[in-house]
Structures are given as structure tokens and as C-alpha cells.
Amino acid sequence: MDKTVNILGVNISTATVSEAVQIISGTISSGKKMGVFTPNSEIILSAYKNENFKNIINSASLCTADGIGVIYASKIFGTPITKRCSGYDVSLELIKQMADNNYSLYLFGASPGVAEAAKKKIEEANPGINIVGCHDGYFDSEEEKNIINDINEKTPNVLFVCLGSPKQEKWIYDHLSDLDINVAMGLGGCLDVYAGNVKRAPQIFINLGLEWFYRLIKEPKRFFRMLALPKFMLTVLKIKFFGGKK
Ligand code: UDP
């Protein structure tokens, strides 16, 4: 079921949101362990430029296609992924499955208080969800040990790691083997969305592949970060038409 497409050296799964949730649930029910990343154009471009980061991204059991640039790139390379599989959408559907199956969740990341606010909102929307712990994403090495101990005491099935990229991918890569969990997912700013501090783009923007544009209007300070999307597309086209390392 989990086919992958090589985009600038990163192995991206063709899984849809429900297939990704199925893969993750299967890991939980079989008592195994996995890391899940949700690379967008910006993350793939960073991985393309940095071999070490690329190896970290490719170490994940599942990398979903987060972002319209990734979908266009898959088409340009002749191995189309049909639909975006954003981290937020996967987390949303996974939470529903977890509530039905009594799987437990730990929320890690974002500014102090955000994970707790997200917990409250998620519990209101998903009666039965078992959120066993929260911690913000700003810590020193001493606090990091306490966070790992807290996670291991609470043994959640799933850990949402929302530290932004590349911090979250590196953190999962470094610590997954020490954690008594089944699944660690890198989910960027998702806790801010769950907490209600950041609004997701209206569905019409998402359907038109313009979520990036909505975010740019809402948060103009992201402009320089968002230049990663055209740079990513240019790199993809350059490789397609002139060759080079993929
Ligand atoms: N963050 C964190 N610790 C850090 C740096 C960032 O917890 O050391 C959090 C930050 O508060 C925000 C998230 O990581 O909640 C990154 O959000 P961003 O919107 O950059 O992620 P995206 O969704 O764009 O990947």
C-alpha cells in the first residue's frame, strides 16, 4: 500500500490521508514503532541541500506529501501523487481513530500554554480522546530529560512533536529509540491551529492549491520562508530538463 516517489532525494509516500492513518493505526495495533514526517517544499529543499538532513528525513517510516509543490513535483517527475496528504489532515483523522480505539496521545511543542489549550479544544471536539500529557517546545537539555521521562511515564501510543522544522525531525531522529511510544509525528505549527491561535486556510484555498497564498496574506513575515516554494519548483524543473542529482 505504501508506495514512495523520489522527490529531490526524499522518499515521499503516495498514501492518501486515510491510507496514512491506516498505516499509523496498524503500527499502533501491532505494538511497533514508527516516525512520521510531513515534508513540504521547504523541508524537501533543505534536505536536498543537506545530505545529513536528507538522511534524517528518509529515516522515517512514513513521509507524507504535505503541500501543493510536492504534488506538482511528483507530476513533473512522471510519478504523480494524486492528492496532498497534509500533516494537519492526517492528525485530525488520526485523533478520531484514536478516540474510537482508546489510543493515547501526548502533545509536545509550541509556546507555553498552547499544548494545554490545544488539548482542551481537541477533547471538546473528540469525546473519548485520551490525551495523557502536554509540554511546550522551549526547553534546555536538563528540561529535555524531564520531558523524555514524562513521556516514558505516560507511555502514549502517539506523540505529536510540534517544534517546527528541522528541529522536530532532528528531535524525533535522536530520541525515537529512547521513547516508550508507538508513533512520533512531526507536525510543525499544528498545535497553534488546534489551540485556535492560527486559522487554517478556508477549504476553497486548499482545493485551489493556494493555501500558501492564504498563509502569506495572514502572516506576511513568512515571505522570505515562502520563497522556498518557487526555489523548490525551479530546482525540480532544472533537474527534469537539464538533469543532475535527484
Ligand atoms: N517551536 C517550538 N520550539 C522551538 C521552535 C518552534 O515549539 O524551539 C514551535 C513554534 O512555537 C510553532 C511551531 O514550532 O508552534 C512551528 O510552527 P511553524 O508555523 O513554523 O511550522 P509549520 O507549520 O510552518 O511547519
PDB file of C-alpha atoms and ligand atoms in Angstrom:
ATOM      1  CA  MET A   1       0.000   0.000   0.000  1.00  0.00           C
ATOM      2  CA  ASP A   2       2.807   2.440   0.904  1.00  0.00           C
ATOM      3  CA  LYS A   3       4.460   3.256  -2.433  1.00  0.00           C
ATOM      4  CA  THR A   4       7.034   6.048  -2.459  1.00  0.00           C
ATOM      5  CA  VAL A   5       8.154   8.618  -5.012  1.00  0.00           C
ATOM      6  CA  ASN A   6      11.685  10.074  -5.013  1.00  0.00           C
ATOM      7  CA  ILE A   7      11.495  13.878  -4.950  1.00  0.00           C
ATOM      8  CA  LEU A   8      14.913  15.559  -4.848  1.00  0.00           C
ATOM      9  CA  GLY A   9      16.233  12.516  -2.998  1.00  0.00           C
ATOM     10  CA  VAL A  10      13.440  12.366  -0.406  1.00  0.00           C
ATOM     11  CA  ASN A  11      11.154   9.321  -0.381  1.00  0.00           C
ATOM     12  CA  ILE A  12       7.608  10.635  -0.299  1.00  0.00           C
ATOM     13  CA  SER A  13       4.703   8.247   0.221  1.00  0.00           C
ATOM     14  CA  THR A  14       1.807   8.247  -2.258  1.00  0.00           C
ATOM     15  CA  ALA A  15      -0.574   7.496   0.651  1.00  0.00           C
ATOM     16  CA  THR A  16      -3.789   9.471   0.959  1.00  0.00           C
ATOM     17  CA  VAL A  17      -4.835  10.831   4.352  1.00  0.00           C
ATOM     18  CA  SER A  18      -6.930   7.746   5.165  1.00  0.00           C
ATOM     19  CA  GLU A  19      -4.193   5.373   3.969  1.00  0.00           C
ATOM     20  CA  ALA A  20      -1.647   7.213   6.127  1.00  0.00           C
ATOM     21  CA  VAL A  21      -3.964   6.894   9.142  1.00  0.00           C
ATOM     22  CA  GLN A  22      -4.390   3.192   8.364  1.00  0.00           C
ATOM     23  CA  ILE A  23      -0.592   2.699   8.278  1.00  0.00           C
ATOM     24  CA  ILE A  24      -0.209   4.551  11.592  1.00  0.00           C
ATOM     25  CA  SER A  25      -3.077   2.644  13.286  1.00  0.00           C
ATOM     26  CA  GLY A  26      -1.599  -0.626  12.030  1.00  0.00           C
ATOM     27  CA  THR A  27       1.701   0.250  13.707  1.00  0.00           C
ATOM     28  CA  ILE A  28      -0.062   1.008  16.992  1.00  0.00           C
ATOM     29  CA  SER A  29      -2.174  -2.153  16.954  1.00  0.00           C
ATOM     30  CA  SER A  30       0.842  -4.335  16.196  1.00  0.00           C
ATOM     31  CA  GLY A  31       2.854  -2.701  19.006  1.00  0.00           C
ATOM     32  CA  LYS A  32       5.570  -1.494  16.645  1.00  0.00           C
ATOM     33  CA  LYS A  33       7.287   1.906  16.450  1.00  0.00           C
ATOM     34  CA  MET A  34       7.498   4.475  13.664  1.00  0.00           C
ATOM     35  CA  GLY A  35       8.449   8.064  12.907  1.00  0.00           C
ATOM     36  CA  VAL A  36       6.189  10.088  10.605  1.00  0.00           C
ATOM     37  CA  PHE A  37       7.294  13.267   8.839  1.00  0.00           C
ATOM     38  CA  THR A  38       5.195  15.539   6.662  1.00  0.00           C
ATOM     39  CA  PRO A  39       7.644  17.261   4.307  1.00  0.00           C
ATOM     40  CA  ASN A  40       6.583  20.271   2.286  1.00  0.00           C
ATOM     41  CA  SER A  41       8.635  22.028  -0.432  1.00  0.00           C
ATOM     42  CA  GLU A  42      10.674  23.947   2.141  1.00  0.00           C
ATOM     43  CA  ILE A  43      11.671  20.793   4.042  1.00  0.00           C
ATOM     44  CA  ILE A  44      12.484  18.842   0.853  1.00  0.00           C
ATOM     45  CA  LEU A  45      14.605  21.720  -0.463  1.00  0.00           C
ATOM     46  CA  SER A  46      16.545  21.825   2.839  1.00  0.00           C
ATOM     47  CA  ALA A  47      17.055  18.060   2.620  1.00  0.00           C
ATOM     48  CA  TYR A  48      18.242  18.414  -0.991  1.00  0.00           C
ATOM     49  CA  LYS A  49      20.893  20.888   0.133  1.00  0.00           C
ATOM     50  CA  ASN A  50      21.966  18.989   3.238  1.00  0.00           C
ATOM     51  CA  GLU A  51      22.835  15.290   2.997  1.00  0.00           C
ATOM     52  CA  ASN A  52      22.664  14.770   6.746  1.00  0.00           C
ATOM     53  CA  PHE A  53      19.149  16.244   6.989  1.00  0.00           C
ATOM     54  CA  LYS A  54      18.092  14.190   3.950  1.00  0.00           C
ATOM     55  CA  ASN A  55      19.172  11.002   5.749  1.00  0.00           C
ATOM     56  CA  ILE A  56      17.186  12.088   8.813  1.00  0.00           C
ATOM     57  CA  ILE A  57      14.050  12.670   6.715  1.00  0.00           C
ATOM     58  CA  ASN A  58      14.485   9.365   4.881  1.00  0.00           C
ATOM     59  CA  SER A  59      14.853   7.519   8.192  1.00  0.00           C
ATOM     60  CA  ALA A  60      11.112   7.994   8.840  1.00  0.00           C
ATOM     61  CA  SER A  61       8.830   5.025   8.184  1.00  0.00           C
ATOM     62  CA  LEU A  62       6.358   7.374   6.504  1.00  0.00           C
ATOM     63  CA  CYS A  63       6.822  10.771   4.789  1.00  0.00           C
ATOM     64  CA  THR A  64       3.539  12.203   3.559  1.00  0.00           C
ATOM     65  CA  ALA A  65       3.175  14.696   0.696  1.00  0.00           C
ATOM     66  CA  ASP A  66       2.430  17.938   2.536  1.00  0.00           C
ATOM     67  CA  GLY A  67       1.980  20.826   0.135  1.00  0.00           C
ATOM     68  CA  ILE A  68       0.980  21.592  -3.401  1.00  0.00           C
ATOM     69  CA  GLY A  69       4.628  21.963  -4.539  1.00  0.00           C
ATOM     70  CA  VAL A  70       5.261  18.308  -3.667  1.00  0.00           C
ATOM     71  CA  ILE A  71       2.255  17.232  -5.742  1.00  0.00           C
ATOM     72  CA  TYR A  72       3.424  19.296  -8.767  1.00  0.00           C
ATOM     73  CA  ALA A  73       6.958  17.892  -8.415  1.00  0.00           C
ATOM     74  CA  SER A  74       5.647  14.302  -8.385  1.00  0.00           C
ATOM     75  CA  LYS A  75       3.776  15.052 -11.647  1.00  0.00           C
ATOM     76  CA  ILE A  76       6.813  16.678 -13.257  1.00  0.00           C
ATOM     77  CA  PHE A  77       8.901  13.592 -12.436  1.00  0.00           C
ATOM     78  CA  GLY A  78       6.216  11.396 -14.030  1.00  0.00           C
ATOM     79  CA  THR A  79       5.196   9.603 -10.839  1.00  0.00           C
ATOM     80  CA  PRO A  80       2.108  11.544  -9.805  1.00  0.00           C
ATOM     81  CA  ILE A  81       0.825  11.653  -6.261  1.00  0.00           C
ATOM     82  CA  THR A  82      -2.849  12.412  -6.706  1.00  0.00           C
ATOM     83  CA  LYS A  83      -3.655  14.328  -3.512  1.00  0.00           C
ATOM     84  CA  ARG A  84      -1.964  16.297  -0.793  1.00  0.00           C
ATOM     85  CA  CYS A  85      -1.610  14.500   2.500  1.00  0.00           C
ATOM     86  CA  SER A  86      -1.006  17.305   4.969  1.00  0.00           C
ATOM     87  CA  GLY A  87       0.199  16.647   8.490  1.00  0.00           C
ATOM     88  CA  TYR A  88      -2.746  18.548   9.913  1.00  0.00           C
ATOM     89  CA  ASP A  89      -5.305  16.455   7.974  1.00  0.00           C
ATOM     90  CA  VAL A  90      -3.597  13.206   8.998  1.00  0.00           C
ATOM     91  CA  SER A  91      -3.526  14.292  12.647  1.00  0.00           C
ATOM     92  CA  LEU A  92      -7.216  15.286  12.513  1.00  0.00           C
ATOM     93  CA  GLU A  93      -8.333  11.901  11.173  1.00  0.00           C
ATOM     94  CA  LEU A  94      -5.911  10.018  13.415  1.00  0.00           C
ATOM     95  CA  ILE A  95      -7.344  11.734  16.503  1.00  0.00           C
ATOM     96  CA  LYS A  96     -10.829  10.417  15.557  1.00  0.00           C
ATOM     97  CA  GLN A  97      -9.457   6.875  15.154  1.00  0.00           C
ATOM     98  CA  MET A  98      -7.588   7.162  18.445  1.00  0.00           C
ATOM     99  CA  ALA A  99     -10.743   8.226  20.286  1.00  0.00           C
ATOM    100  CA  ASP A 100     -12.586   5.188  18.856  1.00  0.00           C
ATOM    101  CA  ASN A 101      -9.777   2.780  19.768  1.00  0.00           C
ATOM    102  CA  ASN A 102      -8.795   4.290  23.127  1.00  0.00           C
ATOM    103  CA  TYR A 103      -5.249   5.002  21.985  1.00  0.00           C
ATOM    104  CA  SER A 104      -3.398   7.649  23.995  1.00  0.00           C
ATOM    105  CA  LEU A 105      -1.822  10.888  22.803  1.00  0.00           C
ATOM    106  CA  TYR A 106       0.850  13.294  24.104  1.00  0.00           C
ATOM    107  CA  LEU A 107       1.144  16.867  22.751  1.00  0.00           C
ATOM    108  CA  PHE A 108       4.677  18.263  22.648  1.00  0.00           C
ATOM    109  CA  GLY A 109       5.692  21.634  21.260  1.00  0.00           C
ATOM    110  CA  ALA A 110       4.694  25.283  20.672  1.00  0.00           C
ATOM    111  CA  SER A 111       4.824  28.179  23.149  1.00  0.00           C
ATOM    112  CA  PRO A 112       3.964  27.635  26.825  1.00  0.00           C
ATOM    113  CA  GLY A 113       0.218  27.099  27.305  1.00  0.00           C
ATOM    114  CA  VAL A 114      -0.538  26.292  23.654  1.00  0.00           C
ATOM    115  CA  ALA A 115      -0.428  22.481  24.033  1.00  0.00           C
ATOM    116  CA  GLU A 116      -2.823  22.703  27.023  1.00  0.00           C
ATOM    117  CA  ALA A 117      -5.208  24.944  25.017  1.00  0.00           C
ATOM    118  CA  ALA A 118      -4.996  22.519  22.079  1.00  0.00           C
ATOM    119  CA  LYS A 119      -5.720  19.594  24.454  1.00  0.00           C
ATOM    120  CA  LYS A 120      -8.902  21.311  25.673  1.00  0.00           C
ATOM    121  CA  LYS A 121     -10.137  22.026  22.127  1.00  0.00           C
ATOM    122  CA  ILE A 122      -9.293  18.505  20.891  1.00  0.00           C
ATOM    123  CA  GLU A 123     -11.122  16.970  23.891  1.00  0.00           C
ATOM    124  CA  GLU A 124     -14.197  19.140  23.256  1.00  0.00           C
ATOM    125  CA  ALA A 125     -14.316  18.083  19.594  1.00  0.00           C
ATOM    126  CA  ASN A 126     -13.455  14.398  20.201  1.00  0.00           C
ATOM    127  CA  PRO A 127     -15.149  12.994  23.313  1.00  0.00           C
ATOM    128  CA  GLY A 128     -13.277   9.902  24.452  1.00  0.00           C
ATOM    129  CA  ILE A 129      -9.839  11.009  23.264  1.00  0.00           C
ATOM    130  CA  ASN A 130      -7.198  10.142  25.853  1.00  0.00           C
ATOM    131  CA  ILE A 131      -4.585  12.941  25.961  1.00  0.00           C
ATOM    132  CA  VAL A 132      -2.171  11.849  28.663  1.00  0.00           C
ATOM    133  CA  GLY A 133       0.321  14.722  28.640  1.00  0.00           C
ATOM    134  CA  CYS A 134       1.436  18.088  27.253  1.00  0.00           C
ATOM    135  CA  HIS A 135       4.688  20.022  27.168  1.00  0.00           C
ATOM    136  CA  ASP A 136       5.754  23.201  25.418  1.00  0.00           C
ATOM    137  CA  GLY A 137       8.557  23.197  22.859  1.00  0.00           C
ATOM    138  CA  TYR A 138      11.039  25.543  24.542  1.00  0.00           C
ATOM    139  CA  PHE A 139      13.494  23.656  26.737  1.00  0.00           C
ATOM    140  CA  ASP A 140      17.154  23.302  27.694  1.00  0.00           C
ATOM    141  CA  SER A 141      18.982  19.982  27.887  1.00  0.00           C
ATOM    142  CA  GLU A 142      18.063  19.468  31.569  1.00  0.00           C
ATOM    143  CA  GLU A 143      14.361  20.074  30.855  1.00  0.00           C
ATOM    144  CA  GLU A 144      14.604  17.817  27.821  1.00  0.00           C
ATOM    145  CA  LYS A 145      15.461  14.878  30.110  1.00  0.00           C
ATOM    146  CA  ASN A 146      12.363  15.665  32.218  1.00  0.00           C
ATOM    147  CA  ILE A 147      10.239  15.776  29.052  1.00  0.00           C
ATOM    148  CA  ILE A 148      11.526  12.366  27.921  1.00  0.00           C
ATOM    149  CA  ASN A 149      10.912  10.932  31.423  1.00  0.00           C
ATOM    150  CA  ASP A 150       7.391  12.358  31.458  1.00  0.00           C
ATOM    151  CA  ILE A 151       6.614  10.855  28.040  1.00  0.00           C
ATOM    152  CA  ASN A 152       8.016   7.481  29.133  1.00  0.00           C
ATOM    153  CA  GLU A 153       5.982   7.513  32.364  1.00  0.00           C
ATOM    154  CA  LYS A 154       2.800   8.222  30.428  1.00  0.00           C
ATOM    155  CA  THR A 155       3.573   5.788  27.561  1.00  0.00           C
ATOM    156  CA  PRO A 156       1.360   7.431  24.923  1.00  0.00           C
ATOM    157  CA  ASN A 157       0.690   5.492  21.743  1.00  0.00           C
ATOM    158  CA  VAL A 158       1.206   8.663  19.709  1.00  0.00           C
ATOM    159  CA  LEU A 159       3.411  11.707  20.284  1.00  0.00           C
ATOM    160  CA  PHE A 160       2.759  14.877  18.291  1.00  0.00           C
ATOM    161  CA  VAL A 161       6.092  16.732  18.030  1.00  0.00           C
ATOM    162  CA  CYS A 162       5.429  20.344  17.018  1.00  0.00           C
ATOM    163  CA  LEU A 163       8.808  22.097  17.210  1.00  0.00           C
ATOM    164  CA  GLY A 164       8.966  23.397  13.626  1.00  0.00           C
ATOM    165  CA  SER A 165      11.360  22.048  11.002  1.00  0.00           C
ATOM    166  CA  PRO A 166      14.192  20.956  11.121  1.00  0.00           C
ATOM    167  CA  LYS A 167      14.119  20.844  14.943  1.00  0.00           C
ATOM    168  CA  GLN A 168      11.233  18.350  15.161  1.00  0.00           C
ATOM    169  CA  GLU A 169      12.673  15.903  12.612  1.00  0.00           C
ATOM    170  CA  LYS A 170      16.091  16.009  14.297  1.00  0.00           C
ATOM    171  CA  TRP A 171      14.489  15.575  17.724  1.00  0.00           C
ATOM    172  CA  ILE A 172      12.482  12.548  16.593  1.00  0.00           C
ATOM    173  CA  TYR A 173      15.531  11.050  14.857  1.00  0.00           C
ATOM    174  CA  ASP A 174      17.663  11.475  18.013  1.00  0.00           C
ATOM    175  CA  HIS A 175      15.090  10.277  20.556  1.00  0.00           C
ATOM    176  CA  LEU A 176      12.643   7.829  18.961  1.00  0.00           C
ATOM    177  CA  SER A 177      14.612   4.810  20.152  1.00  0.00           C
ATOM    178  CA  ASP A 178      14.563   6.113  23.790  1.00  0.00           C
ATOM    179  CA  LEU A 179      10.817   6.707  23.827  1.00  0.00           C
ATOM    180  CA  ASP A 180       8.226   4.240  25.071  1.00  0.00           C
ATOM    181  CA  ILE A 181       5.700   5.118  22.360  1.00  0.00           C
ATOM    182  CA  ASN A 182       4.466   3.694  19.051  1.00  0.00           C
ATOM    183  CA  VAL A 183       4.385   6.750  16.810  1.00  0.00           C
ATOM    184  CA  ALA A 184       6.169  10.122  16.776  1.00  0.00           C
ATOM    185  CA  MET A 185       4.853  12.609  14.226  1.00  0.00           C
ATOM    186  CA  GLY A 186       6.492  15.900  13.231  1.00  0.00           C
ATOM    187  CA  LEU A 187       3.618  18.346  12.850  1.00  0.00           C
ATOM    188  CA  GLY A 188       5.034  21.900  12.680  1.00  0.00           C
ATOM    189  CA  GLY A 189       2.537  24.528  13.758  1.00  0.00           C
ATOM    190  CA  CYS A 190      -0.431  22.151  14.221  1.00  0.00           C
ATOM    191  CA  LEU A 191      -0.831  22.802  17.952  1.00  0.00           C
ATOM    192  CA  ASP A 192      -1.270  26.518  17.222  1.00  0.00           C
ATOM    193  CA  VAL A 193      -4.100  25.587  14.835  1.00  0.00           C
ATOM    194  CA  TYR A 194      -5.730  23.185  17.322  1.00  0.00           C
ATOM    195  CA  ALA A 195      -5.456  25.829  20.060  1.00  0.00           C
ATOM    196  CA  GLY A 196      -7.237  28.309  17.762  1.00  0.00           C
ATOM    197  CA  ASN A 197      -4.290  30.755  17.656  1.00  0.00           C
ATOM    198  CA  VAL A 198      -3.711  30.244  13.925  1.00  0.00           C
ATOM    199  CA  LYS A 199      -6.535  29.737  11.431  1.00  0.00           C
ATOM    200  CA  ARG A 200      -6.189  27.168   8.699  1.00  0.00           C
ATOM    201  CA  ALA A 201      -6.930  28.396   5.153  1.00  0.00           C
ATOM    202  CA  PRO A 202     -10.586  28.134   4.068  1.00  0.00           C
ATOM    203  CA  GLN A 203     -11.299  24.946   2.064  1.00  0.00           C
ATOM    204  CA  ILE A 204     -11.580  26.886  -1.220  1.00  0.00           C
ATOM    205  CA  PHE A 205      -7.900  27.989  -0.915  1.00  0.00           C
ATOM    206  CA  ILE A 206      -6.872  24.403  -0.082  1.00  0.00           C
ATOM    207  CA  ASN A 207      -8.835  22.986  -3.056  1.00  0.00           C
ATOM    208  CA  LEU A 208      -7.249  25.522  -5.426  1.00  0.00           C
ATOM    209  CA  GLY A 209      -3.749  24.710  -4.144  1.00  0.00           C
ATOM    210  CA  LEU A 210      -3.466  28.224  -2.721  1.00  0.00           C
ATOM    211  CA  GLU A 211      -3.074  27.541   0.988  1.00  0.00           C
ATOM    212  CA  TRP A 212       0.429  29.038   0.762  1.00  0.00           C
ATOM    213  CA  PHE A 213      -1.104  32.291  -0.577  1.00  0.00           C
ATOM    214  CA  TYR A 214      -3.603  32.469   2.297  1.00  0.00           C
ATOM    215  CA  ARG A 215      -0.775  31.995   4.828  1.00  0.00           C
ATOM    216  CA  LEU A 216       1.246  34.701   3.084  1.00  0.00           C
ATOM    217  CA  ILE A 217      -1.620  37.217   3.372  1.00  0.00           C
ATOM    218  CA  LYS A 218      -2.215  36.286   7.012  1.00  0.00           C
ATOM    219  CA  GLU A 219       1.470  36.191   8.002  1.00  0.00           C
ATOM    220  CA  PRO A 220       3.455  38.457   5.598  1.00  0.00           C
ATOM    221  CA  LYS A 221       6.571  37.910   7.755  1.00  0.00           C
ATOM    222  CA  ARG A 222       6.682  34.395   6.268  1.00  0.00           C
ATOM    223  CA  PHE A 223       7.512  35.935   2.850  1.00  0.00           C
ATOM    224  CA  PHE A 224      11.209  35.004   2.840  1.00  0.00           C
ATOM    225  CA  ARG A 225      10.479  31.496   4.129  1.00  0.00           C
ATOM    226  CA  MET A 226       7.882  31.064   1.421  1.00  0.00           C
ATOM    227  CA  LEU A 227      10.394  31.797  -1.315  1.00  0.00           C
ATOM    228  CA  ALA A 228      11.306  28.134  -0.741  1.00  0.00           C
ATOM    229  CA  LEU A 229       8.286  27.159  -2.873  1.00  0.00           C
ATOM    230  CA  PRO A 230       9.424  28.866  -6.144  1.00  0.00           C
ATOM    231  CA  LYS A 231      13.045  27.835  -5.424  1.00  0.00           C
ATOM    232  CA  PHE A 232      11.874  24.248  -4.970  1.00  0.00           C
ATOM    233  CA  MET A 233       9.885  24.321  -8.238  1.00  0.00           C
ATOM    234  CA  LEU A 234      12.860  25.790 -10.128  1.00  0.00           C
ATOM    235  CA  THR A 235      15.142  23.071  -8.759  1.00  0.00           C
ATOM    236  CA  VAL A 236      12.632  20.392  -9.788  1.00  0.00           C
ATOM    237  CA  LEU A 237      12.336  21.844 -13.339  1.00  0.00           C
ATOM    238  CA  LYS A 238      16.105  22.216 -13.645  1.00  0.00           C
ATOM    239  CA  ILE A 239      16.612  18.558 -12.766  1.00  0.00           C
ATOM    240  CA  LYS A 240      13.777  17.428 -15.024  1.00  0.00           C
ATOM    241  CA  PHE A 241      15.082  19.289 -18.098  1.00  0.00           C
ATOM    242  CA  PHE A 242      18.825  19.529 -17.512  1.00  0.00           C
ATOM    243  CA  GLY A 243      19.450  16.511 -15.284  1.00  0.00           C
ATOM    244  CA  GLY A 244      21.552  16.458 -12.128  1.00  0.00           C
ATOM    245  CA  LYS A 245      21.370  14.730  -8.809  1.00  0.00           C
ATOM    246  CA  LYS A 246      17.818  13.970  -7.833  1.00  0.00           C
TER     247      LYS A 246
HETATM  248  N1  UDP B   1       8.520  25.831  18.163  1.00  0.00           N
HETATM  249  C1  UDP B   1       8.835  25.168  19.314  1.00  0.00           C
HETATM  250  N2  UDP B   1      10.120  25.185  19.752  1.00  0.00           N
HETATM  251  C2  UDP B   1      11.115  25.815  19.084  1.00  0.00           C
HETATM  252  C3  UDP B   1      10.790  26.480  17.858  1.00  0.00           C
HETATM  253  C4  UDP B   1       9.477  26.462  17.417  1.00  0.00           C
HETATM  254  O1  UDP B   1       7.976  24.583  19.962  1.00  0.00           O
HETATM  255  O2  UDP B   1      12.253  25.791  19.540  1.00  0.00           O
HETATM  256  C5  UDP B   1       7.136  25.801  17.709  1.00  0.00           C
HETATM  257  C6  UDP B   1       6.526  27.161  17.433  1.00  0.00           C
HETATM  258  O3  UDP B   1       6.092  27.736  18.662  1.00  0.00           O
HETATM  259  C7  UDP B   1       5.395  26.794  16.499  1.00  0.00           C
HETATM  260  C8  UDP B   1       5.965  25.599  15.729  1.00  0.00           C
HETATM  261  O4  UDP B   1       7.087  25.149  16.471  1.00  0.00           O
HETATM  262  O5  UDP B   1       4.282  26.348  17.249  1.00  0.00           O
HETATM  263  C9  UDP B   1       6.442  25.929  14.318  1.00  0.00           C
HETATM  264  O6  UDP B   1       5.437  26.463  13.617  1.00  0.00           O
HETATM  265  P1  UDP B   1       5.574  26.858  12.093  1.00  0.00           P
HETATM  266  O7  UDP B   1       4.352  27.624  11.757  1.00  0.00           O
HETATM  267  O8  UDP B   1       6.920  27.442  11.817  1.00  0.00           O
HETATM  268  O9  UDP B   1       5.562  25.418  11.423  1.00  0.00           O
HETATM  269  P2  UDP B   1       4.996  24.976  10.016  1.00  0.00           P
HETATM  270  O10 UDP B   1       3.602  24.507  10.282  1.00  0.00           O
HETATM  271  O11 UDP B   1       5.102  26.140   9.093  1.00  0.00           O
HETATM  272  O12 UDP B   1       5.932  23.859   9.692  1.00  0.00           O
END
